[in-house]
Amino acid sequence: MKFSDIPFDKIVMVGNKRFLHTNTFNVNWLLGRYCNYNCSYCWPYAHTKKKDHRPLNVIIDVIETIFLNAHDKGFDKFTFSFSGGEPTLHPDFLDIIKYTSLEDSNVNITTNCSQSINWFNKLLKITPKISITASFHPEFETPERFIEKIKYLKDAGIYLQINIVLVHNNFDRMWEYAKYFYDQGISVQAKIEVEYRNNTTIEKPYTEDQLDKIKNGFPRITETNYTFEMIDQNNKVYEVDNIERVIGLGFNRFKGWECDTGYRSIIIHEPSGLVKRHYLCNDEPLGHIEKGFELYDSPKECITEICGSCADCKIPKYRRSL
Ligand code: SF4
Ligand code: SF4
């Protein structure tokens, strides 16, 4: 069955496998906007040349609070996903990973992979439970140098996939890069380009042919917990290998469903320091990194038209009536 043939109108539960089947609390942490690249398609608010990191002691306090609050609600496993800017440029990044690894935690890092092999080896000594979403940016890196590093990390046992934004006005070139990496045995997550304006997701205009490629191209190479499941009212499970496809297919409309974000998943957003239900939810923030925050007691109804980011989509959601 093609991904685009999944009967979304009959689906009553969705989410990433890891969250649907294990007692895992999720934290998406945008550590700061500081980045050593300056990609032309990056949103102005997503990167800065000025260092904007919060000190380690504040971060450690927050990690401890997360562990306590999540235990209180019965969660005993954790996923921490760090992004930025370029998150690995936080001066205490390796110490942050040490603290998150004091519990049963998986760590995902979305990185442009500009750190040295030596740096990645230090990271691996702290915890082997690392996965990397490696973003390729052709204005600052060659595909040959990039794939060399990726292959080294893969051989070192890191689960990784390459992220590539199919910039809508440079689609063919970006597709060729994606294919170059995929043909060398690396999973590729081809992302559609979206823009966020006034808390609203604006999807860029793609042709039918381009959309069809996004919906069905590059099936995942390795089986992982990152597989997204859609379950219908008869308990039939449809697997989608790449969360970006959920957005490409237009399945990201959950207004009126109950959603676990804010209850078993939060995002921490820098430089504002806000702790929020998730990236693009219209709900009020849960609190602030330095002033405290409160989780919901149970899943809560979604009030947002479009679930615009893949991080938001992957957290379990339940349709109570069809
Ligand atoms: S590497 Fe990522 S955060 Fe940095 S400028 Fe490029 S798109 Fe933006
Ligand atoms: S927009 Fe927010 S509340 Fe709605 S489904 Fe997505 S993550 Fe959940």
mmCIF file of C-alpha atoms and ligand atoms in Angstrom:
data_model
loop_
_atom_site.group_PDB
_atom_site.id
_atom_site.type_symbol
_atom_site.label_atom_id
_atom_site.label_comp_id
_atom_site.label_asym_id
_atom_site.label_seq_id
_atom_site.Cartn_x
_atom_site.Cartn_y
_atom_site.Cartn_z
ATOM 1 C CA MET A 1 0.000 0.000 0.000
ATOM 2 C CA LYS A 2 1.244 3.484 -0.818
ATOM 3 C CA PHE A 3 1.540 5.824 2.171
ATOM 4 C CA SER A 4 -0.889 8.149 0.449
ATOM 5 C CA ASP A 5 -3.578 5.393 0.493
ATOM 6 C CA ILE A 6 -3.792 5.216 4.310
ATOM 7 C CA PRO A 7 -7.457 5.932 5.245
ATOM 8 C CA PHE A 8 -6.871 8.889 7.572
ATOM 9 C CA ASP A 9 -10.619 9.363 8.174
ATOM 10 C CA LYS A 10 -10.697 5.950 9.918
ATOM 11 C CA ILE A 11 -7.596 6.499 12.090
ATOM 12 C CA VAL A 12 -8.193 6.880 15.845
ATOM 13 C CA MET A 13 -4.667 6.854 17.310
ATOM 14 C CA VAL A 14 -1.291 8.064 16.022
ATOM 15 C CA GLY A 15 2.220 8.513 17.381
ATOM 16 C CA ASN A 16 5.794 7.331 17.241
ATOM 17 C CA LYS A 17 6.274 3.691 18.133
ATOM 18 C CA ARG A 18 8.547 4.486 21.084
ATOM 19 C CA PHE A 19 5.924 6.725 22.684
ATOM 20 C CA LEU A 20 2.951 4.499 21.917
ATOM 21 C CA HIS A 21 4.548 1.349 23.358
ATOM 22 C CA THR A 22 6.891 2.472 26.152
ATOM 23 C CA ASN A 23 6.557 4.624 29.237
ATOM 24 C CA THR A 24 8.683 7.408 27.800
ATOM 25 C CA PHE A 25 8.625 11.093 28.619
ATOM 26 C CA ASN A 26 9.826 13.346 25.805
ATOM 27 C CA VAL A 27 11.701 16.640 25.916
ATOM 28 C CA ASN A 28 12.430 18.722 22.834
ATOM 29 C CA TRP A 29 15.004 21.311 23.785
ATOM 30 C CA LEU A 30 15.900 24.176 21.506
ATOM 31 C CA LEU A 31 19.138 25.071 23.306
ATOM 32 C CA GLY A 32 19.751 28.411 21.619
ATOM 33 C CA ARG A 33 19.799 29.992 18.189
ATOM 34 C CA TYR A 34 23.567 30.383 17.912
ATOM 35 C CA CYS A 35 24.853 28.720 14.727
ATOM 36 C CA ASN A 36 28.145 28.658 12.844
ATOM 37 C CA TYR A 37 26.312 28.491 9.485
ATOM 38 C CA ASN A 38 24.119 31.101 7.865
ATOM 39 C CA CYS A 39 21.950 29.215 5.372
ATOM 40 C CA SER A 40 19.996 31.453 3.013
ATOM 41 C CA TYR A 41 16.771 29.452 3.576
ATOM 42 C CA CYS A 42 17.011 29.480 7.376
ATOM 43 C CA TRP A 43 14.363 31.609 9.122
ATOM 44 C CA PRO A 44 15.915 34.788 10.585
ATOM 45 C CA TYR A 45 14.609 33.886 14.083
ATOM 46 C CA ALA A 46 16.120 30.363 13.911
ATOM 47 C CA HIS A 47 19.788 31.332 13.945
ATOM 48 C CA THR A 48 22.046 34.098 15.195
ATOM 49 C CA LYS A 49 25.762 34.868 15.224
ATOM 50 C CA LYS A 50 25.489 36.006 18.855
ATOM 51 C CA LYS A 51 25.969 33.356 21.554
ATOM 52 C CA ASP A 52 22.698 33.011 23.433
ATOM 53 C CA HIS A 53 23.176 29.996 25.719
ATOM 54 C CA ARG A 54 21.798 29.606 29.224
ATOM 55 C CA PRO A 55 24.296 28.566 31.936
ATOM 56 C CA LEU A 56 24.816 24.936 32.852
ATOM 57 C CA ASN A 57 23.552 25.256 36.442
ATOM 58 C CA VAL A 58 20.117 26.436 35.202
ATOM 59 C CA ILE A 59 19.989 23.571 32.708
ATOM 60 C CA ILE A 60 20.880 20.982 35.351
ATOM 61 C CA ASP A 61 18.080 22.286 37.633
ATOM 62 C CA VAL A 62 15.605 21.935 34.781
ATOM 63 C CA ILE A 63 16.733 18.380 33.979
ATOM 64 C CA GLU A 64 16.227 17.419 37.643
ATOM 65 C CA THR A 65 12.772 19.022 37.652
ATOM 66 C CA ILE A 66 11.848 17.116 34.497
ATOM 67 C CA PHE A 67 12.930 13.797 36.024
ATOM 68 C CA LEU A 68 10.914 14.505 39.205
ATOM 69 C CA ASN A 69 7.750 15.655 37.418
ATOM 70 C CA ALA A 70 7.813 12.808 34.923
ATOM 71 C CA HIS A 71 8.343 10.184 37.648
ATOM 72 C CA ASP A 72 5.394 11.705 39.485
ATOM 73 C CA LYS A 73 3.227 10.951 36.442
ATOM 74 C CA GLY A 74 4.590 7.397 36.155
ATOM 75 C CA PHE A 75 7.132 7.831 33.324
ATOM 76 C CA ASP A 76 10.461 6.060 33.803
ATOM 77 C CA LYS A 77 12.174 6.460 30.424
ATOM 78 C CA PHE A 78 13.169 9.639 28.649
ATOM 79 C CA THR A 79 13.960 10.983 25.225
ATOM 80 C CA PHE A 80 15.819 14.272 25.006
ATOM 81 C CA SER A 81 15.969 15.845 21.550
ATOM 82 C CA PHE A 82 18.322 18.796 21.249
ATOM 83 C CA SER A 83 18.178 21.276 18.398
ATOM 84 C CA GLY A 84 19.018 24.916 17.754
ATOM 85 C CA GLY A 85 20.630 26.880 16.008
ATOM 86 C CA GLU A 86 23.461 24.409 16.281
ATOM 87 C CA PRO A 87 22.945 22.777 19.701
ATOM 88 C CA THR A 88 26.375 21.131 19.941
ATOM 89 C CA LEU A 89 27.913 24.631 20.158
ATOM 90 C CA HIS A 90 26.526 25.132 23.660
ATOM 91 C CA PRO A 91 29.833 25.404 25.607
ATOM 92 C CA ASP A 92 28.647 22.764 28.134
ATOM 93 C CA PHE A 93 26.905 20.470 25.681
ATOM 94 C CA LEU A 94 28.797 17.319 26.695
ATOM 95 C CA ASP A 95 28.021 17.989 30.385
ATOM 96 C CA ILE A 96 24.351 18.435 29.523
ATOM 97 C CA ILE A 97 24.371 14.986 27.919
ATOM 98 C CA LYS A 98 26.015 13.565 31.065
ATOM 99 C CA TYR A 99 23.119 14.853 33.189
ATOM 100 C CA THR A 100 20.364 13.666 30.865
ATOM 101 C CA SER A 101 22.039 10.246 30.900
ATOM 102 C CA LEU A 102 21.706 9.866 34.675
ATOM 103 C CA GLU A 103 18.338 8.224 33.943
ATOM 104 C CA ASP A 104 17.232 5.751 31.272
ATOM 105 C CA SER A 105 17.447 8.311 28.456
ATOM 106 C CA ASN A 106 17.845 8.268 24.705
ATOM 107 C CA VAL A 107 19.366 11.395 23.229
ATOM 108 C CA ASN A 108 18.664 12.732 19.773
ATOM 109 C CA ILE A 109 20.692 15.590 18.361
ATOM 110 C CA THR A 110 19.744 17.553 15.288
ATOM 111 C CA THR A 111 23.072 18.891 14.098
ATOM 112 C CA ASN A 112 24.780 20.224 11.003
ATOM 113 C CA CYS A 113 27.606 17.770 11.901
ATOM 114 C CA SER A 114 30.286 20.460 11.786
ATOM 115 C CA GLN A 115 31.863 19.087 14.997
ATOM 116 C CA SER A 116 35.021 17.002 14.568
ATOM 117 C CA ILE A 117 35.175 13.212 14.707
ATOM 118 C CA ASN A 118 37.141 13.645 17.917
ATOM 119 C CA TRP A 119 34.212 15.531 19.463
ATOM 120 C CA PHE A 120 31.752 12.811 18.421
ATOM 121 C CA ASN A 121 34.016 10.188 20.003
ATOM 122 C CA LYS A 122 33.862 12.104 23.322
ATOM 123 C CA LEU A 123 30.074 12.171 23.023
ATOM 124 C CA LEU A 124 29.934 8.419 22.473
ATOM 125 C CA LYS A 125 32.013 7.815 25.597
ATOM 126 C CA ILE A 126 29.288 9.518 27.666
ATOM 127 C CA THR A 127 26.423 7.410 26.322
ATOM 128 C CA PRO A 128 25.940 5.007 23.423
ATOM 129 C CA LYS A 129 22.188 5.817 23.361
ATOM 130 C CA ILE A 130 22.632 8.579 20.808
ATOM 131 C CA SER A 131 20.824 9.111 17.580
ATOM 132 C CA ILE A 132 21.681 11.876 15.174
ATOM 133 C CA THR A 133 19.592 13.775 12.726
ATOM 134 C CA ALA A 134 22.287 15.137 10.456
ATOM 135 C CA SER A 135 21.191 18.188 8.488
ATOM 136 C CA PHE A 136 22.949 18.720 5.202
ATOM 137 C CA HIS A 137 23.417 22.343 4.143
ATOM 138 C CA PRO A 138 25.106 22.590 0.727
ATOM 139 C CA GLU A 139 26.020 26.260 1.100
ATOM 140 C CA PHE A 140 28.464 25.314 3.881
ATOM 141 C CA GLU A 141 29.408 21.673 3.305
ATOM 142 C CA THR A 142 30.239 19.414 0.376
ATOM 143 C CA PRO A 143 28.286 16.159 -0.006
ATOM 144 C CA GLU A 144 31.562 14.179 -0.145
ATOM 145 C CA ARG A 145 32.922 15.544 3.163
ATOM 146 C CA PHE A 146 29.517 15.196 4.800
ATOM 147 C CA ILE A 147 28.974 11.552 3.808
ATOM 148 C CA GLU A 148 32.480 10.649 4.972
ATOM 149 C CA LYS A 149 31.656 11.827 8.501
ATOM 150 C CA ILE A 150 28.217 10.236 8.417
ATOM 151 C CA LYS A 151 29.667 6.858 7.442
ATOM 152 C CA TYR A 152 32.208 7.054 10.277
ATOM 153 C CA LEU A 153 29.436 7.767 12.804
ATOM 154 C CA LYS A 154 27.265 4.998 11.413
ATOM 155 C CA ASP A 155 30.146 2.519 11.728
ATOM 156 C CA ALA A 156 30.645 3.719 15.325
ATOM 157 C CA GLY A 157 27.127 2.427 16.045
ATOM 158 C CA ILE A 158 25.157 5.678 16.037
ATOM 159 C CA TYR A 159 21.682 5.460 14.573
ATOM 160 C CA LEU A 160 21.416 8.336 12.158
ATOM 161 C CA GLN A 161 19.444 9.780 9.347
ATOM 162 C CA ILE A 162 20.122 12.694 7.059
ATOM 163 C CA ASN A 163 17.723 15.609 7.054
ATOM 164 C CA ILE A 164 17.459 17.603 3.908
ATOM 165 C CA VAL A 165 15.107 20.512 3.295
ATOM 166 C CA LEU A 166 13.683 20.303 -0.212
ATOM 167 C CA VAL A 167 13.829 24.051 -0.670
ATOM 168 C CA HIS A 168 10.859 24.580 -2.945
ATOM 169 C CA ASN A 169 12.605 26.819 -5.485
ATOM 170 C CA ASN A 170 15.677 24.559 -5.654
ATOM 171 C CA PHE A 171 13.823 21.246 -5.464
ATOM 172 C CA ASP A 172 15.659 19.240 -8.148
ATOM 173 C CA ARG A 173 19.143 19.996 -6.827
ATOM 174 C CA MET A 174 18.164 19.168 -3.234
ATOM 175 C CA TRP A 175 16.469 15.959 -4.412
ATOM 176 C CA GLU A 176 19.711 14.930 -6.160
ATOM 177 C CA TYR A 177 21.696 15.460 -2.937
ATOM 178 C CA ALA A 178 19.131 13.389 -1.021
ATOM 179 C CA LYS A 179 19.410 10.615 -3.600
ATOM 180 C CA TYR A 180 23.232 10.710 -3.462
ATOM 181 C CA PHE A 181 23.125 10.050 0.317
ATOM 182 C CA TYR A 182 20.313 7.498 0.115
ATOM 183 C CA ASP A 183 22.122 5.506 -2.576
ATOM 184 C CA GLN A 184 25.003 5.056 -0.124
ATOM 185 C CA GLY A 185 22.770 3.280 2.384
ATOM 186 C CA ILE A 186 21.851 6.165 4.695
ATOM 187 C CA SER A 187 18.226 6.886 5.660
ATOM 188 C CA VAL A 188 17.100 10.241 4.358
ATOM 189 C CA GLN A 189 14.327 12.376 5.767
ATOM 190 C CA ALA A 190 13.356 14.737 2.979
ATOM 191 C CA LYS A 191 11.596 17.685 4.576
ATOM 192 C CA ILE A 192 9.186 20.066 2.980
ATOM 193 C CA GLU A 193 9.921 23.740 3.403
ATOM 194 C CA VAL A 194 7.493 25.557 5.667
ATOM 195 C CA GLU A 195 7.425 29.001 7.127
ATOM 196 C CA TYR A 196 6.026 30.029 10.507
ATOM 197 C CA ARG A 197 4.362 33.414 10.658
ATOM 198 C CA ASN A 198 2.290 34.744 13.570
ATOM 199 C CA ASN A 199 2.051 31.261 15.094
ATOM 200 C CA THR A 200 0.664 29.894 11.838
ATOM 201 C CA THR A 201 2.232 27.269 9.589
ATOM 202 C CA ILE A 202 2.497 28.301 5.949
ATOM 203 C CA GLU A 203 3.310 25.450 3.580
ATOM 204 C CA LYS A 204 5.351 26.396 0.510
ATOM 205 C CA PRO A 205 3.823 25.717 -2.933
ATOM 206 C CA TYR A 206 5.055 22.405 -4.415
ATOM 207 C CA THR A 207 3.936 20.893 -7.714
ATOM 208 C CA GLU A 208 1.845 17.674 -7.713
ATOM 209 C CA ASP A 209 4.860 15.769 -9.014
ATOM 210 C CA GLN A 210 7.113 17.096 -6.243
ATOM 211 C CA LEU A 211 4.496 16.304 -3.592
ATOM 212 C CA ASP A 212 4.167 12.761 -4.902
ATOM 213 C CA LYS A 213 7.942 12.320 -4.583
ATOM 214 C CA ILE A 214 7.877 13.615 -0.998
ATOM 215 C CA LYS A 215 4.955 11.355 -0.056
ATOM 216 C CA ASN A 216 6.494 8.149 -1.348
ATOM 217 C CA GLY A 217 10.248 8.673 -1.897
ATOM 218 C CA PHE A 218 13.193 7.281 0.127
ATOM 219 C CA PRO A 219 11.601 4.491 2.225
ATOM 220 C CA ARG A 220 13.508 4.179 5.498
ATOM 221 C CA ILE A 221 16.474 1.834 5.324
ATOM 222 C CA THR A 222 16.758 0.838 8.998
ATOM 223 C CA GLU A 223 13.908 -0.338 11.271
ATOM 224 C CA THR A 224 13.692 2.001 14.285
ATOM 225 C CA ASN A 225 11.557 3.173 17.162
ATOM 226 C CA TYR A 226 11.073 6.351 15.156
ATOM 227 C CA THR A 227 8.542 4.664 12.929
ATOM 228 C CA PHE A 228 5.211 6.455 13.114
ATOM 229 C CA GLU A 229 2.075 4.368 13.620
ATOM 230 C CA MET A 230 -1.469 5.178 12.597
ATOM 231 C CA ILE A 231 -4.072 2.824 14.088
ATOM 232 C CA ASP A 232 -7.666 2.537 12.883
ATOM 233 C CA GLN A 233 -10.824 1.738 14.844
ATOM 234 C CA ASN A 234 -10.327 -2.002 14.180
ATOM 235 C CA ASN A 235 -6.799 -1.872 15.597
ATOM 236 C CA LYS A 236 -5.213 -2.192 12.184
ATOM 237 C CA VAL A 237 -1.777 -0.571 12.249
ATOM 238 C CA TYR A 238 -0.421 1.457 9.321
ATOM 239 C CA GLU A 239 3.277 2.237 9.608
ATOM 240 C CA VAL A 240 4.755 5.401 8.177
ATOM 241 C CA ASP A 241 8.543 5.223 8.123
ATOM 242 C CA ASN A 242 9.187 8.944 8.053
ATOM 243 C CA ILE A 243 7.310 11.487 10.109
ATOM 244 C CA GLU A 244 7.838 14.136 7.421
ATOM 245 C CA ARG A 245 5.520 12.101 5.228
ATOM 246 C CA VAL A 246 2.679 12.699 7.719
ATOM 247 C CA ILE A 247 3.006 16.406 6.981
ATOM 248 C CA GLY A 248 3.542 15.855 3.250
ATOM 249 C CA LEU A 249 0.392 13.724 3.148
ATOM 250 C CA GLY A 250 -1.618 16.422 4.932
ATOM 251 C CA PHE A 251 -2.410 14.043 7.849
ATOM 252 C CA ASN A 252 -1.329 16.667 10.366
ATOM 253 C CA ARG A 253 -4.783 17.970 11.315
ATOM 254 C CA PHE A 254 -5.684 16.906 14.873
ATOM 255 C CA LYS A 255 -7.909 19.731 16.166
ATOM 256 C CA GLY A 256 -10.446 18.157 18.586
ATOM 257 C CA TRP A 257 -8.280 15.051 19.191
ATOM 258 C CA GLU A 258 -6.692 14.453 22.601
ATOM 259 C CA CYS A 259 -2.933 14.889 22.555
ATOM 260 C CA ASP A 260 -0.210 13.845 25.016
ATOM 261 C CA THR A 261 1.874 16.995 24.544
ATOM 262 C CA GLY A 262 2.092 19.001 27.762
ATOM 263 C CA TYR A 263 1.436 15.816 29.719
ATOM 264 C CA ARG A 264 4.203 13.451 28.645
ATOM 265 C CA SER A 265 6.126 15.756 26.319
ATOM 266 C CA ILE A 266 7.318 19.355 26.471
ATOM 267 C CA ILE A 267 9.439 21.726 24.473
ATOM 268 C CA ILE A 268 11.876 24.202 25.950
ATOM 269 C CA HIS A 269 12.365 27.170 23.727
ATOM 270 C CA GLU A 270 15.366 29.485 23.794
ATOM 271 C CA PRO A 271 16.087 32.354 23.888
ATOM 272 C CA SER A 272 12.653 33.018 25.438
ATOM 273 C CA GLY A 273 13.108 30.321 28.108
ATOM 274 C CA LEU A 274 9.457 29.365 27.691
ATOM 275 C CA VAL A 275 8.383 25.809 28.453
ATOM 276 C CA LYS A 276 5.523 24.996 26.101
ATOM 277 C CA ARG A 277 3.122 22.219 25.320
ATOM 278 C CA HIS A 278 4.881 21.883 21.961
ATOM 279 C CA TYR A 279 6.364 23.968 19.158
ATOM 280 C CA LEU A 280 3.279 25.177 17.333
ATOM 281 C CA CYS A 281 0.374 24.574 19.710
ATOM 282 C CA ASN A 282 -1.779 27.650 20.334
ATOM 283 C CA ASP A 283 -2.116 26.836 24.067
ATOM 284 C CA GLU A 284 -0.679 29.072 26.799
ATOM 285 C CA PRO A 285 2.917 28.170 27.846
ATOM 286 C CA LEU A 286 3.354 25.737 30.759
ATOM 287 C CA GLY A 287 5.896 27.998 32.440
ATOM 288 C CA HIS A 288 9.443 29.233 32.199
ATOM 289 C CA ILE A 289 12.827 27.555 32.456
ATOM 290 C CA GLU A 290 13.899 29.745 35.397
ATOM 291 C CA LYS A 291 10.516 30.283 37.075
ATOM 292 C CA GLY A 292 9.071 26.765 36.999
ATOM 293 C CA PHE A 293 6.434 24.989 34.922
ATOM 294 C CA GLU A 294 3.504 22.631 35.393
ATOM 295 C CA LEU A 295 2.565 19.636 33.295
ATOM 296 C CA TYR A 296 -1.038 18.719 32.500
ATOM 297 C CA ASP A 297 -2.483 15.837 34.542
ATOM 298 C CA SER A 298 -3.652 13.917 31.461
ATOM 299 C CA PRO A 299 -3.848 14.209 27.649
ATOM 300 C CA LYS A 300 -5.610 17.417 26.574
ATOM 301 C CA GLU A 301 -7.712 18.440 23.591
ATOM 302 C CA CYS A 302 -5.871 19.996 20.639
ATOM 303 C CA ILE A 303 -7.091 23.498 19.763
ATOM 304 C CA THR A 304 -4.701 24.122 16.850
ATOM 305 C CA GLU A 305 -5.663 23.835 13.154
ATOM 306 C CA ILE A 306 -2.362 22.417 11.789
ATOM 307 C CA CYS A 307 0.137 20.313 13.720
ATOM 308 C CA GLY A 308 2.960 21.942 11.819
ATOM 309 C CA SER A 309 6.222 20.324 12.951
ATOM 310 C CA CYS A 310 7.291 16.704 12.881
ATOM 311 C CA ALA A 311 8.316 16.936 16.553
ATOM 312 C CA ASP A 312 4.722 17.892 17.393
ATOM 313 C CA CYS A 313 3.171 15.199 15.197
ATOM 314 C CA LYS A 314 5.142 12.303 16.685
ATOM 315 C CA ILE A 315 3.646 12.553 20.208
ATOM 316 C CA PRO A 316 0.581 10.276 20.674
ATOM 317 C CA LYS A 317 -2.857 11.620 19.818
ATOM 318 C CA TYR A 318 -6.259 10.002 20.167
ATOM 319 C CA ARG A 319 -9.504 10.617 18.281
ATOM 320 C CA ARG A 320 -12.273 9.837 20.793
ATOM 321 C CA SER A 321 -15.064 9.693 18.218
ATOM 322 C CA LEU A 322 -15.091 9.387 14.453
HETATM 323 S S1 SF4 B 1 22.640 25.083 9.977
HETATM 324 FE FE1 SF4 B 1 20.470 25.025 10.503
HETATM 325 S S2 SF4 B 1 20.247 26.590 12.135
HETATM 326 FE FE2 SF4 B 1 22.238 26.941 11.136
HETATM 327 S S3 SF4 B 1 21.791 28.501 9.600
HETATM 328 FE FE3 SF4 B 1 21.626 26.490 8.584
HETATM 329 S S4 SF4 B 1 19.432 25.936 8.707
HETATM 330 FE FE4 SF4 B 1 19.828 27.607 10.190
HETATM 331 S S1 SF4 B 2 -0.893 21.121 17.476
HETATM 332 FE FE1 SF4 B 2 -0.130 20.656 19.531
HETATM 333 S S2 SF4 B 2 -1.907 19.960 20.692
HETATM 334 FE FE2 SF4 B 2 -2.423 19.852 18.506
HETATM 335 S S3 SF4 B 2 -1.971 17.772 17.918
HETATM 336 FE FE3 SF4 B 2 -0.152 19.008 17.460
HETATM 337 S S4 SF4 B 2 1.131 18.833 19.268
HETATM 338 FE FE4 SF4 B 2 -0.896 18.157 19.847
#
